mmCIF file of N, CA, C and O in Angstrom:
data_model
loop_
_atom_site.group_PDB
_atom_site.id
_atom_site.type_symbol
_atom_site.label_atom_id
_atom_site.label_comp_id
_atom_site.label_asym_id
_atom_site.label_seq_id
_atom_site.Cartn_x
_atom_site.Cartn_y
_atom_site.Cartn_z
ATOM 1 N N MET Y 93 4.847 3.089 13.715
ATOM 2 C CA MET Y 93 3.510 3.068 12.965
ATOM 3 C C MET Y 93 2.593 3.906 14.040
ATOM 4 O O MET Y 93 2.037 3.333 14.917
ATOM 5 N N SER Y 94 2.257 5.402 13.873
ATOM 6 C CA SER Y 94 1.567 5.854 15.074
ATOM 7 C C SER Y 94 0.659 6.808 14.480
ATOM 8 O O SER Y 94 0.907 7.450 13.323
ATOM 9 N N GLY Y 95 -0.215 7.203 15.392
ATOM 10 C CA GLY Y 95 -1.429 7.995 14.875
ATOM 11 C C GLY Y 95 -2.620 7.953 15.394
ATOM 12 O O GLY Y 95 -2.694 7.178 16.497
ATOM 13 N N VAL Y 96 -3.464 8.313 14.656
ATOM 14 C CA VAL Y 96 -5.101 8.095 15.173
ATOM 15 C C VAL Y 96 -5.719 7.395 14.071
ATOM 16 O O VAL Y 96 -5.728 7.659 13.028
ATOM 17 N N TRP Y 97 -6.695 6.011 14.528
ATOM 18 C CA TRP Y 97 -7.284 5.572 13.724
ATOM 19 C C TRP Y 97 -8.701 6.076 13.363
ATOM 20 O O TRP Y 97 -9.506 6.804 14.501
ATOM 21 N N VAL Y 98 -8.939 6.337 12.413
ATOM 22 C CA VAL Y 98 -10.428 7.101 12.066
ATOM 23 C C VAL Y 98 -11.671 6.211 11.326
ATOM 24 O O VAL Y 98 -10.937 5.427 10.497
ATOM 25 N N PHE Y 99 -12.773 6.408 11.712
ATOM 26 C CA PHE Y 99 -13.521 5.352 11.355
ATOM 27 C C PHE Y 99 -14.726 6.455 10.652
ATOM 28 O O PHE Y 99 -15.292 7.380 10.818
ATOM 29 N N LYS Y 100 -14.957 6.378 9.050
ATOM 30 C CA LYS Y 100 -15.399 7.208 8.368
ATOM 31 C C LYS Y 100 -16.123 6.468 7.334
ATOM 32 O O LYS Y 100 -15.294 6.002 6.580
ATOM 33 N N ASN Y 101 -17.604 6.655 7.124
ATOM 34 C CA ASN Y 101 -18.058 5.951 5.916
ATOM 35 C C ASN Y 101 -18.094 4.251 6.053
ATOM 36 O O ASN Y 101 -17.792 3.770 4.817
ATOM 37 N N GLY Y 102 -17.776 3.637 7.002
ATOM 38 C CA GLY Y 102 -17.529 2.300 7.122
ATOM 39 C C GLY Y 102 -16.161 1.802 6.890
ATOM 40 O O GLY Y 102 -15.869 0.588 6.530
ATOM 41 N N VAL Y 103 -15.154 2.834 6.689
ATOM 42 C CA VAL Y 103 -13.968 2.620 6.427
ATOM 43 C C VAL Y 103 -13.018 3.096 7.881
ATOM 44 O O VAL Y 103 -13.219 4.202 8.107
ATOM 45 N N VAL Y 104 -12.007 2.144 8.067
ATOM 46 C CA VAL Y 104 -11.126 2.538 9.169
ATOM 47 C C VAL Y 104 -9.798 2.856 8.565
ATOM 48 O O VAL Y 104 -9.483 2.053 7.659
ATOM 49 N N ARG Y 105 -8.930 3.959 9.029
ATOM 50 C CA ARG Y 105 -7.895 4.348 8.236
ATOM 51 C C ARG Y 105 -7.030 4.873 9.465
ATOM 52 O O ARG Y 105 -7.494 5.641 10.373
ATOM 53 N N LEU Y 106 -5.762 4.718 9.156
ATOM 54 C CA LEU Y 106 -4.555 5.364 10.255
ATOM 55 C C LEU Y 106 -4.573 6.799 9.594
ATOM 56 O O LEU Y 106 -3.926 6.973 8.605
ATOM 57 N N VAL Y 107 -4.455 7.721 10.466
ATOM 58 C CA VAL Y 107 -4.074 9.128 10.287
ATOM 59 C C VAL Y 107 -3.155 9.537 10.917
ATOM 60 O O VAL Y 107 -2.967 9.573 12.259
ATOM 61 N N GLU Y 108 -1.878 9.795 10.441
ATOM 62 C CA GLU Y 108 -0.546 10.184 11.222
ATOM 63 C C GLU Y 108 -0.688 11.776 11.380
ATOM 64 O O GLU Y 108 -1.108 12.310 10.668
ATOM 65 N N ASN Y 109 -0.391 12.242 12.870
ATOM 66 C CA ASN Y 109 -0.102 13.306 13.043
ATOM 67 C C ASN Y 109 -1.816 14.329 12.500
ATOM 68 O O ASN Y 109 -1.858 14.933 11.857
ATOM 69 N N PRO Y 110 -3.004 13.656 13.434
ATOM 70 C CA PRO Y 110 -4.256 14.253 13.053
ATOM 71 C C PRO Y 110 -4.182 15.964 13.007
ATOM 72 O O PRO Y 110 -5.214 16.378 12.476
ATOM 73 N N GLY Y 111 -3.216 16.650 13.651
ATOM 74 C CA GLY Y 111 -3.550 17.992 13.791
ATOM 75 C C GLY Y 111 -2.664 18.491 12.726
ATOM 76 O O GLY Y 111 -2.816 20.055 12.742
ATOM 77 N N SER Y 112 -2.193 17.800 12.001
ATOM 78 C CA SER Y 112 -1.123 18.526 11.134
ATOM 79 C C SER Y 112 -1.873 18.854 9.653
ATOM 80 O O SER Y 112 -3.055 18.261 9.416
ATOM 81 N N ASP Y 113 -1.119 19.197 8.720
ATOM 82 C CA ASP Y 113 -1.842 19.556 7.207
ATOM 83 C C ASP Y 113 -2.056 18.202 6.693
ATOM 84 O O ASP Y 113 -3.264 18.272 6.026
ATOM 85 N N SER Y 114 -1.509 17.049 6.912
ATOM 86 C CA SER Y 114 -1.621 15.657 6.399
ATOM 87 C C SER Y 114 -3.302 15.196 6.741
ATOM 88 O O SER Y 114 -3.789 14.564 5.899
ATOM 89 N N PHE Y 115 -3.754 15.756 7.876
ATOM 90 C CA PHE Y 115 -5.127 15.233 8.289
ATOM 91 C C PHE Y 115 -6.063 16.017 7.350
ATOM 92 O O PHE Y 115 -6.957 15.543 6.751
ATOM 93 N N LYS Y 116 -5.640 17.199 7.044
ATOM 94 C CA LYS Y 116 -6.492 18.092 6.099
ATOM 95 C C LYS Y 116 -6.128 17.577 4.565
ATOM 96 O O LYS Y 116 -6.918 18.367 3.686
ATOM 97 N N GLY Y 117 -5.432 16.982 4.121
ATOM 98 C CA GLY Y 117 -5.024 16.253 2.848
ATOM 99 C C GLY Y 117 -3.979 16.915 2.073
ATOM 100 O O GLY Y 117 -3.671 16.733 1.001
ATOM 101 N N SER Y 118 -3.007 17.699 2.730
ATOM 102 C CA SER Y 118 -1.972 18.137 2.002
ATOM 103 C C SER Y 118 -0.651 17.934 2.802
ATOM 104 O O SER Y 118 0.004 19.000 3.002
ATOM 105 N N GLY Y 119 -0.538 16.818 3.220
ATOM 106 C CA GLY Y 119 0.735 16.283 4.211
ATOM 107 C C GLY Y 119 1.785 15.717 3.430
ATOM 108 O O GLY Y 119 1.694 15.753 2.050
ATOM 109 N N GLN Y 120 2.606 15.301 4.303
ATOM 110 C CA GLN Y 120 3.757 14.688 3.385
ATOM 111 C C GLN Y 120 3.335 13.481 2.635
ATOM 112 O O GLN Y 120 2.697 12.532 2.993
ATOM 113 N N ARG Y 121 4.138 13.286 1.382
ATOM 114 C CA ARG Y 121 3.737 12.034 0.666
ATOM 115 C C ARG Y 121 4.261 10.860 1.369
ATOM 116 O O ARG Y 121 5.392 11.060 2.064
ATOM 117 N N LYS Y 122 3.950 9.858 1.012
ATOM 118 C CA LYS Y 122 4.331 8.294 1.477
ATOM 119 C C LYS Y 122 4.927 7.495 0.579
ATOM 120 O O LYS Y 122 4.354 7.920 -0.774
ATOM 121 N N VAL Y 123 5.699 6.650 0.870
ATOM 122 C CA VAL Y 123 6.232 5.852 -0.482
ATOM 123 C C VAL Y 123 6.236 4.311 0.172
ATOM 124 O O VAL Y 123 6.357 4.280 1.393
ATOM 125 N N LEU Y 124 5.692 3.196 -0.435
ATOM 126 C CA LEU Y 124 5.728 1.838 -0.128
ATOM 127 C C LEU Y 124 7.388 1.363 -0.446
ATOM 128 O O LEU Y 124 7.692 1.664 -1.976
ATOM 129 N N VAL Y 125 7.948 0.740 0.502
ATOM 130 C CA VAL Y 125 9.257 0.398 0.490
ATOM 131 C C VAL Y 125 9.273 -1.213 0.569
ATOM 132 O O VAL Y 125 8.697 -1.638 1.576
ATOM 133 N N HIS Y 126 9.851 -1.690 -0.421
ATOM 134 C CA HIS Y 126 10.172 -3.234 -0.298
ATOM 135 C C HIS Y 126 11.437 -3.529 1.031
ATOM 136 O O HIS Y 126 12.642 -2.772 0.419
ATOM 137 N N VAL Y 127 11.067 -4.163 2.223
ATOM 138 C CA VAL Y 127 12.057 -4.040 3.106
ATOM 139 C C VAL Y 127 13.305 -4.733 2.513
ATOM 140 O O VAL Y 127 14.887 -4.435 3.044
ATOM 141 N N ALA Y 128 13.350 -5.839 2.153
ATOM 142 C CA ALA Y 128 14.538 -6.847 1.965
ATOM 143 C C ALA Y 128 15.531 -5.946 0.742
ATOM 144 O O ALA Y 128 16.702 -6.350 1.199
ATOM 145 N N THR Y 129 15.007 -5.149 -0.175
ATOM 146 C CA THR Y 129 15.956 -4.841 -1.005
ATOM 147 C C THR Y 129 15.995 -3.101 -0.798
ATOM 148 O O THR Y 129 16.955 -2.469 -1.634
ATOM 149 N N ASN Y 130 15.216 -2.427 -0.209
ATOM 150 C CA ASN Y 130 15.028 -1.263 0.248
ATOM 151 C C ASN Y 130 14.510 -0.366 -0.992
ATOM 152 O O ASN Y 130 14.905 0.851 -1.482
ATOM 153 N N GLU Y 131 13.745 -1.016 -2.044
ATOM 154 C CA GLU Y 131 13.335 -0.606 -3.149
ATOM 155 C C GLU Y 131 12.036 -0.074 -2.880
ATOM 156 O O GLU Y 131 11.218 -0.478 -2.338
ATOM 157 N N VAL Y 132 11.796 1.318 -3.438
ATOM 158 C CA VAL Y 132 10.655 2.028 -3.512
ATOM 159 C C VAL Y 132 9.617 1.379 -4.596
ATOM 160 O O VAL Y 132 10.318 1.260 -5.786
ATOM 161 N N VAL Y 133 8.533 1.259 -4.341
ATOM 162 C CA VAL Y 133 7.531 0.662 -5.113
ATOM 163 C C VAL Y 133 7.284 1.759 -6.112
ATOM 164 O O VAL Y 133 6.313 2.780 -5.490
ATOM 165 N N THR Y 134 7.725 1.968 -7.289
ATOM 166 C CA THR Y 134 7.254 3.239 -8.098
ATOM 167 C C THR Y 134 6.403 2.806 -9.244
ATOM 168 O O THR Y 134 5.827 3.538 -9.950
ATOM 169 N N SER Y 135 6.041 1.368 -9.395
ATOM 170 C CA SER Y 135 4.905 1.174 -10.461
ATOM 171 C C SER Y 135 4.157 -0.186 -10.124
ATOM 172 O O SER Y 135 4.505 -0.912 -9.011
ATOM 173 N N TYR Y 136 2.975 -0.444 -10.682
ATOM 174 C CA TYR Y 136 2.488 -1.815 -10.381
ATOM 175 C C TYR Y 136 3.224 -3.060 -10.835
ATOM 176 O O TYR Y 136 3.242 -4.003 -10.217
ATOM 177 N N GLU Y 137 4.244 -2.682 -11.927
ATOM 178 C CA GLU Y 137 4.946 -3.728 -12.273
ATOM 179 C C GLU Y 137 6.010 -4.183 -11.226
ATOM 180 O O GLU Y 137 6.124 -5.303 -11.013
ATOM 181 N N VAL Y 138 6.471 -3.138 -10.792
ATOM 182 C CA VAL Y 138 7.398 -3.237 -9.348
ATOM 183 C C VAL Y 138 6.730 -4.089 -8.318
ATOM 184 O O VAL Y 138 7.058 -5.125 -7.873
ATOM 185 N N LEU Y 139 5.467 -3.703 -8.125
ATOM 186 C CA LEU Y 139 4.443 -4.241 -6.833
ATOM 187 C C LEU Y 139 4.136 -5.573 -7.164
ATOM 188 O O LEU Y 139 4.087 -6.411 -6.252
ATOM 189 N N GLU Y 140 3.958 -5.848 -8.489
ATOM 190 C CA GLU Y 140 3.344 -7.174 -8.875
ATOM 191 C C GLU Y 140 4.546 -8.208 -8.900
ATOM 192 O O GLU Y 140 4.320 -9.199 -8.314
ATOM 193 N N ARG Y 141 5.588 -7.801 -8.946
ATOM 194 C CA ARG Y 141 6.885 -8.563 -9.171
ATOM 195 C C ARG Y 141 7.109 -8.995 -7.472
ATOM 196 O O ARG Y 141 7.315 -10.129 -7.354
ATOM 197 N N ILE Y 142 7.060 -8.073 -6.657
ATOM 198 C CA ILE Y 142 7.291 -8.454 -5.428
ATOM 199 C C ILE Y 142 6.313 -9.119 -4.666
ATOM 200 O O ILE Y 142 6.517 -10.185 -4.041
ATOM 201 N N LEU Y 143 4.895 -9.041 -5.160
ATOM 202 C CA LEU Y 143 3.736 -9.783 -4.397
ATOM 203 C C LEU Y 143 3.777 -11.170 -4.996
ATOM 204 O O LEU Y 143 3.442 -11.950 -4.379
ATOM 205 N N LEU Y 144 4.040 -11.145 -6.149
ATOM 206 C CA LEU Y 144 4.171 -12.869 -6.679
ATOM 207 C C LEU Y 144 5.183 -13.479 -6.226
ATOM 208 O O LEU Y 144 5.076 -14.644 -5.893
ATOM 209 N N SER Y 145 6.377 -12.821 -5.809
ATOM 210 C CA SER Y 145 7.708 -13.728 -5.161
ATOM 211 C C SER Y 145 7.224 -14.030 -3.725
ATOM 212 O O SER Y 145 7.848 -14.795 -3.322
ATOM 213 N N VAL Y 146 6.067 -13.438 -3.274
ATOM 214 C CA VAL Y 146 5.867 -13.954 -1.753
ATOM 215 C C VAL Y 146 4.588 -14.408 -1.889
ATOM 216 O O VAL Y 146 3.935 -14.674 -0.717
ATOM 217 N N GLY Y 147 4.027 -15.001 -3.092
ATOM 218 C CA GLY Y 147 2.958 -15.899 -2.964
ATOM 219 C C GLY Y 147 1.579 -15.432 -3.368
ATOM 220 O O GLY Y 147 0.668 -15.962 -3.283
ATOM 221 N N TRP Y 148 1.351 -14.022 -3.827
ATOM 222 C CA TRP Y 148 0.411 -13.556 -4.169
ATOM 223 C C TRP Y 148 -0.067 -13.661 -5.646
ATOM 224 O O TRP Y 148 1.084 -14.218 -6.403
ATOM 225 N N GLU Y 149 -1.301 -13.847 -5.974
ATOM 226 C CA GLU Y 149 -1.602 -13.942 -7.441
ATOM 227 C C GLU Y 149 -2.391 -12.911 -8.034
ATOM 228 O O GLU Y 149 -3.206 -12.235 -7.194
ATOM 229 N N ARG Y 150 -2.367 -12.581 -9.131
ATOM 230 C CA ARG Y 150 -3.460 -11.363 -9.820
ATOM 231 C C ARG Y 150 -4.711 -12.092 -9.598
ATOM 232 O O ARG Y 150 -4.940 -13.173 -10.027
ATOM 233 N N TYR Y 151 -5.581 -11.083 -9.420
ATOM 234 C CA TYR Y 151 -7.109 -11.386 -9.542
ATOM 235 C C TYR Y 151 -7.677 -10.448 -10.458
ATOM 236 O O TYR Y 151 -7.497 -9.261 -10.422
ATOM 237 N N TYR Y 152 -8.429 -10.931 -11.383
ATOM 238 C CA TYR Y 152 -8.878 -10.433 -12.709
ATOM 239 C C TYR Y 152 -10.415 -10.094 -12.560
ATOM 240 O O TYR Y 152 -10.940 -9.966 -13.654
ATOM 241 N N ASP Y 153 -10.915 -10.178 -11.369
ATOM 242 C CA ASP Y 153 -12.346 -10.227 -11.277
ATOM 243 C C ASP Y 153 -12.892 -8.778 -11.634
ATOM 244 O O ASP Y 153 -13.933 -8.640 -12.180
ATOM 245 N N ASP Y 154 -12.458 -7.771 -11.428
ATOM 246 C CA ASP Y 154 -12.746 -6.235 -11.193
ATOM 247 C C ASP Y 154 -11.960 -5.685 -12.279
ATOM 248 O O ASP Y 154 -10.823 -5.140 -11.882
ATOM 249 N N PRO Y 155 -12.501 -5.404 -13.683
ATOM 250 C CA PRO Y 155 -11.563 -4.548 -14.434
ATOM 251 C C PRO Y 155 -11.101 -3.201 -14.021
ATOM 252 O O PRO Y 155 -10.134 -2.623 -14.512
ATOM 253 N N ASP Y 156 -11.944 -2.447 -12.846
ATOM 254 C CA ASP Y 156 -11.710 -1.176 -12.661
ATOM 255 C C ASP Y 156 -10.621 -1.338 -11.559
ATOM 256 O O ASP Y 156 -10.317 0.012 -10.990
ATOM 257 N N LEU Y 157 -10.204 -2.530 -11.188
ATOM 258 C CA LEU Y 157 -9.240 -2.191 -9.850
ATOM 259 C C LEU Y 157 -8.037 -3.463 -10.200
ATOM 260 O O LEU Y 157 -8.102 -4.380 -11.172
ATOM 261 N N PHE Y 158 -7.058 -3.168 -9.550
ATOM 262 C CA PHE Y 158 -5.836 -4.111 -9.745
ATOM 263 C C PHE Y 158 -5.624 -4.854 -8.276
ATOM 264 O O PHE Y 158 -5.439 -4.006 -7.367
ATOM 265 N N GLN Y 159 -5.789 -6.282 -8.570
ATOM 266 C CA GLN Y 159 -6.168 -6.804 -7.295
ATOM 267 C C GLN Y 159 -5.187 -8.140 -7.083
ATOM 268 O O GLN Y 159 -4.941 -8.655 -8.339
ATOM 269 N N PHE Y 160 -4.832 -8.340 -5.998
ATOM 270 C CA PHE Y 160 -4.186 -9.874 -5.555
ATOM 271 C C PHE Y 160 -4.717 -10.455 -4.773
ATOM 272 O O PHE Y 160 -5.520 -9.818 -3.999
ATOM 273 N N HIS Y 161 -4.919 -11.715 -4.731
ATOM 274 C CA HIS Y 161 -5.225 -12.667 -3.867
ATOM 275 C C HIS Y 161 -4.348 -13.809 -3.226
ATOM 276 O O HIS Y 161 -3.535 -14.078 -4.448
ATOM 277 N N LYS Y 162 -4.215 -14.190 -2.286
ATOM 278 C CA LYS Y 162 -3.370 -15.032 -1.636
ATOM 279 C C LYS Y 162 -4.007 -16.521 -1.410
ATOM 280 O O LYS Y 162 -4.947 -16.182 -0.352
ATOM 281 N N ARG Y 163 -3.979 -17.347 -1.748
ATOM 282 C CA ARG Y 163 -4.517 -18.715 -1.793
ATOM 283 C C ARG Y 163 -4.712 -19.357 -0.261
ATOM 284 O O ARG Y 163 -5.565 -19.502 0.250
ATOM 285 N N SER Y 164 -3.814 -18.863 0.540
ATOM 286 C CA SER Y 164 -3.253 -19.479 1.794
ATOM 287 C C SER Y 164 -3.946 -18.526 2.743
ATOM 288 O O SER Y 164 -3.685 -18.741 3.973
ATOM 289 N N SER Y 165 -4.750 -17.464 2.192
ATOM 290 C CA SER Y 165 -5.508 -16.771 3.378
ATOM 291 C C SER Y 165 -6.782 -16.052 2.738
ATOM 292 O O SER Y 165 -7.365 -16.429 1.318
ATOM 293 N N VAL Y 166 -7.535 -15.417 3.405
ATOM 294 C CA VAL Y 166 -8.718 -14.835 2.921
ATOM 295 C C VAL Y 166 -8.482 -13.252 2.399
ATOM 296 O O VAL Y 166 -9.447 -12.682 1.758
ATOM 297 N N HIS Y 167 -7.142 -12.996 2.342
ATOM 298 C CA HIS Y 167 -6.976 -11.441 2.373
ATOM 299 C C HIS Y 167 -7.105 -11.125 0.278
ATOM 300 O O HIS Y 167 -6.721 -12.002 0.046
ATOM 301 N N LEU Y 168 -7.376 -10.051 0.284
ATOM 302 C CA LEU Y 168 -7.442 -9.443 -0.983
ATOM 303 C C LEU Y 168 -7.064 -8.159 -1.015
ATOM 304 O O LEU Y 168 -7.334 -7.448 -0.179
ATOM 305 N N ILE Y 169 -6.204 -7.678 -1.736
ATOM 306 C CA ILE Y 169 -5.710 -6.503 -1.909
ATOM 307 C C ILE Y 169 -6.146 -5.769 -3.240
ATOM 308 O O ILE Y 169 -6.061 -6.378 -4.549
ATOM 309 N N SER Y 170 -6.966 -4.684 -2.850
ATOM 310 C CA SER Y 170 -7.549 -3.902 -3.982
ATOM 311 C C SER Y 170 -7.006 -2.431 -3.962
ATOM 312 O O SER Y 170 -7.087 -1.710 -3.056
ATOM 313 N N LEU Y 171 -6.569 -2.019 -5.479
ATOM 314 C CA LEU Y 171 -6.191 -0.787 -5.586
ATOM 315 C C LEU Y 171 -6.579 -0.266 -6.850
ATOM 316 O O LEU Y 171 -7.080 -0.781 -7.647
ATOM 317 N N PRO Y 172 -6.485 1.100 -6.755
ATOM 318 C CA PRO Y 172 -6.950 1.839 -7.979
ATOM 319 C C PRO Y 172 -6.153 1.591 -8.915
ATOM 320 O O PRO Y 172 -5.279 1.045 -9.081
ATOM 321 N N ARG Y 173 -6.907 1.467 -10.224
ATOM 322 C CA ARG Y 173 -6.246 1.043 -11.520
ATOM 323 C C ARG Y 173 -5.108 1.865 -12.002
ATOM 324 O O ARG Y 173 -4.143 1.563 -12.481
ATOM 325 N N ASP Y 174 -5.172 3.391 -11.685
ATOM 326 C CA ASP Y 174 -4.085 4.226 -12.062
ATOM 327 C C ASP Y 174 -3.099 4.283 -10.642
ATOM 328 O O ASP Y 174 -3.667 4.586 -9.313
ATOM 329 N N PHE Y 175 -1.892 3.976 -11.124
ATOM 330 C CA PHE Y 175 -1.082 3.597 -9.755
ATOM 331 C C PHE Y 175 -0.806 5.200 -9.173
ATOM 332 O O PHE Y 175 -0.681 5.298 -7.938
ATOM 333 N N ASN Y 176 -1.119 6.343 -10.024
ATOM 334 C CA ASN Y 176 -0.797 7.458 -9.219
ATOM 335 C C ASN Y 176 -2.122 8.187 -8.453
ATOM 336 O O ASN Y 176 -1.740 8.905 -7.637
ATOM 337 N N LYS Y 177 -2.829 6.869 -8.113
ATOM 338 C CA LYS Y 177 -4.097 7.467 -7.283
ATOM 339 C C LYS Y 177 -3.864 6.329 -6.093
ATOM 340 O O LYS Y 177 -4.426 6.449 -5.309
ATOM 341 N N LEU Y 178 -2.853 5.672 -5.956
ATOM 342 C CA LEU Y 178 -2.314 4.823 -4.723
ATOM 343 C C LEU Y 178 -2.109 5.939 -3.434
ATOM 344 O O LEU Y 178 -1.413 6.673 -3.828
ATOM 345 N N LYS Y 179 -2.908 5.955 -2.820
ATOM 346 C CA LYS Y 179 -2.742 6.685 -1.442
ATOM 347 C C LYS Y 179 -2.232 5.753 -0.194
ATOM 348 O O LYS Y 179 -1.942 4.490 -0.253
ATOM 349 N N SER Y 180 -2.139 6.429 0.685
ATOM 350 C CA SER Y 180 -1.336 5.678 1.877
ATOM 351 C C SER Y 180 -2.346 4.759 2.473
ATOM 352 O O SER Y 180 -1.448 3.831 2.891
ATOM 353 N N MET Y 181 -3.558 4.646 2.678
ATOM 354 C CA MET Y 181 -4.417 3.785 3.025
ATOM 355 C C MET Y 181 -4.339 2.368 2.140
ATOM 356 O O MET Y 181 -4.326 1.515 2.971
ATOM 357 N N HIS Y 182 -4.081 2.670 0.993
ATOM 358 C CA HIS Y 182 -3.583 1.379 0.185
ATOM 359 C C HIS Y 182 -2.187 0.818 0.513
ATOM 360 O O HIS Y 182 -2.121 -0.510 0.771
ATOM 361 N N MET Y 183 -1.114 1.727 0.604
ATOM 362 C CA MET Y 183 0.131 1.383 1.176
ATOM 363 C C MET Y 183 -0.144 0.378 2.568
ATOM 364 O O MET Y 183 0.562 -0.647 2.667
ATOM 365 N N TYR Y 184 -0.701 1.091 3.597
ATOM 366 C CA TYR Y 184 -0.727 0.569 4.676
ATOM 367 C C TYR Y 184 -1.562 -1.027 4.863
ATOM 368 O O TYR Y 184 -1.225 -1.980 5.386
ATOM 369 N N ASP Y 185 -2.435 -1.122 3.887
ATOM 370 C CA ASP Y 185 -3.264 -2.297 3.498
ATOM 371 C C ASP Y 185 -2.506 -3.048 3.259
ATOM 372 O O ASP Y 185 -2.477 -4.506 3.498
ATOM 373 N N ILE Y 186 -1.485 -2.874 2.282
ATOM 374 C CA ILE Y 186 -0.242 -4.027 1.712
ATOM 375 C C ILE Y 186 0.580 -4.338 2.943
ATOM 376 O O ILE Y 186 0.837 -5.519 2.849
ATOM 377 N N VAL Y 187 1.123 -3.465 3.684
ATOM 378 C CA VAL Y 187 1.670 -3.708 4.782
ATOM 379 C C VAL Y 187 1.161 -4.626 5.801
ATOM 380 O O VAL Y 187 1.883 -5.499 6.152
ATOM 381 N N VAL Y 188 0.105 -4.134 6.158
ATOM 382 C CA VAL Y 188 -0.555 -5.028 7.050
ATOM 383 C C VAL Y 188 -0.870 -6.663 6.688
ATOM 384 O O VAL Y 188 -0.513 -7.680 7.301
ATOM 385 N N LYS Y 189 -0.966 -6.826 5.101
ATOM 386 C CA LYS Y 189 -1.321 -8.397 4.883
ATOM 387 C C LYS Y 189 0.042 -8.866 4.266
ATOM 388 O O LYS Y 189 0.076 -9.776 3.901
ATOM 389 N N ASN Y 190 1.390 -8.039 4.739
ATOM 390 C CA ASN Y 190 2.576 -8.711 4.351
ATOM 391 C C ASN Y 190 3.681 -8.323 5.108
ATOM 392 O O ASN Y 190 4.515 -7.411 5.019
ATOM 393 N N ARG Y 191 3.441 -8.655 6.427
ATOM 394 C CA ARG Y 191 4.204 -8.393 7.453
ATOM 395 C C ARG Y 191 5.661 -8.573 7.162
ATOM 396 O O ARG Y 191 5.780 -9.387 6.377
ATOM 397 N N ASN Y 192 6.712 -7.758 7.599
ATOM 398 C CA ASN Y 192 7.870 -7.705 7.454
ATOM 399 C C ASN Y 192 8.437 -7.802 5.930
ATOM 400 O O ASN Y 192 9.538 -8.106 5.603
ATOM 401 N N VAL Y 193 7.641 -7.579 5.062
ATOM 402 C CA VAL Y 193 7.981 -7.373 3.425
ATOM 403 C C VAL Y 193 8.022 -6.153 3.181
ATOM 404 O O VAL Y 193 8.806 -5.674 2.409
ATOM 405 N N PHE Y 194 6.987 -5.025 3.736
ATOM 406 C CA PHE Y 194 6.970 -3.755 3.086
ATOM 407 C C PHE Y 194 6.997 -2.713 4.433
ATOM 408 O O PHE Y 194 6.460 -3.217 5.468
ATOM 409 N N GLU Y 195 7.255 -1.437 3.950
ATOM 410 C CA GLU Y 195 7.204 -0.443 4.916
ATOM 411 C C GLU Y 195 6.444 0.665 4.523
ATOM 412 O O GLU Y 195 6.700 0.938 3.066
ATOM 413 N N VAL Y 196 5.972 1.412 4.872
ATOM 414 C CA VAL Y 196 5.183 2.921 4.517
ATOM 415 C C VAL Y 196 6.342 4.057 5.128
ATOM 416 O O VAL Y 196 6.450 3.832 6.435
ATOM 417 N N ARG Y 197 7.240 4.717 4.258
ATOM 418 C CA ARG Y 197 7.865 5.511 5.109
ATOM 419 C C ARG Y 197 7.418 7.242 4.135
ATOM 420 O O ARG Y 197 6.800 7.233 3.258
ATOM 421 N N ASP Y 198 8.046 8.190 5.023
ATOM 422 C CA ASP Y 198 7.925 9.340 4.612
ATOM 423 C C ASP Y 198 8.789 9.427 3.250
ATOM 424 O O ASP Y 198 10.019 9.220 3.548
ATOM 425 N N ILE Y 199 8.544 10.116 2.302
ATOM 426 C CA ILE Y 199 9.174 10.635 0.860
ATOM 427 C C ILE Y 199 10.512 11.136 1.397
ATOM 428 O O ILE Y 199 11.504 10.926 0.927
ATOM 429 N N TYR Y 200 10.537 12.241 2.469
ATOM 430 C CA TYR Y 200 11.496 12.962 2.482
ATOM 431 C C TYR Y 200 12.472 12.288 3.397
ATOM 432 O O TYR Y 200 13.622 12.646 3.670
ATOM 433 N N ASN Y 201 12.194 11.187 4.031
ATOM 434 C CA ASN Y 201 12.829 10.610 5.241
ATOM 435 C C ASN Y 201 13.271 9.282 4.557
ATOM 436 O O ASN Y 201 14.421 8.713 5.348
ATOM 437 N N HIS Y 202 12.871 8.982 3.532
ATOM 438 C CA HIS Y 202 13.431 7.604 2.869
ATOM 439 C C HIS Y 202 14.719 7.879 2.474
ATOM 440 O O HIS Y 202 14.993 8.616 1.435
ATOM 441 N N ARG Y 203 15.605 7.050 2.803
ATOM 442 C CA ARG Y 203 17.184 6.953 2.210
ATOM 443 C C ARG Y 203 17.552 5.740 1.544
ATOM 444 O O ARG Y 203 17.497 4.720 2.516
ATOM 445 N N ALA Y 204 18.048 5.568 0.393
ATOM 446 C CA ALA Y 204 18.475 4.487 -0.148
ATOM 447 C C ALA Y 204 19.921 4.128 0.366
ATOM 448 O O ALA Y 204 20.396 4.965 0.628
ATOM 449 N N ASN Y 205 19.855 2.840 0.913
ATOM 450 C CA ASN Y 205 21.223 2.402 1.311
ATOM 451 C C ASN Y 205 22.005 1.807 0.051
ATOM 452 O O ASN Y 205 21.914 1.459 -0.713
#
């Protein structure tokens, strides 16, 4: 994971290749991958199944968000209700809170084994 950390409007996010088109919003697409199975997360149903298996619980506090909480930590994963609006910053948030469980990969560089 390399790039530049950008702080904007109170939010810190990682921008890969800040001089490239991805910084301008038209860059390479990313995918969230479950490391153990090399499965690409293609829906919230897939994500929920994996997160539940590693100790996360659905959190129903905000109807506008798809959220998970882990009792053993203070972490909360908050995602847009629409899976199609999931961005790389959401994926990296999931990765940081689940070390060795998920990876974010370029869609064109991901190869199923």
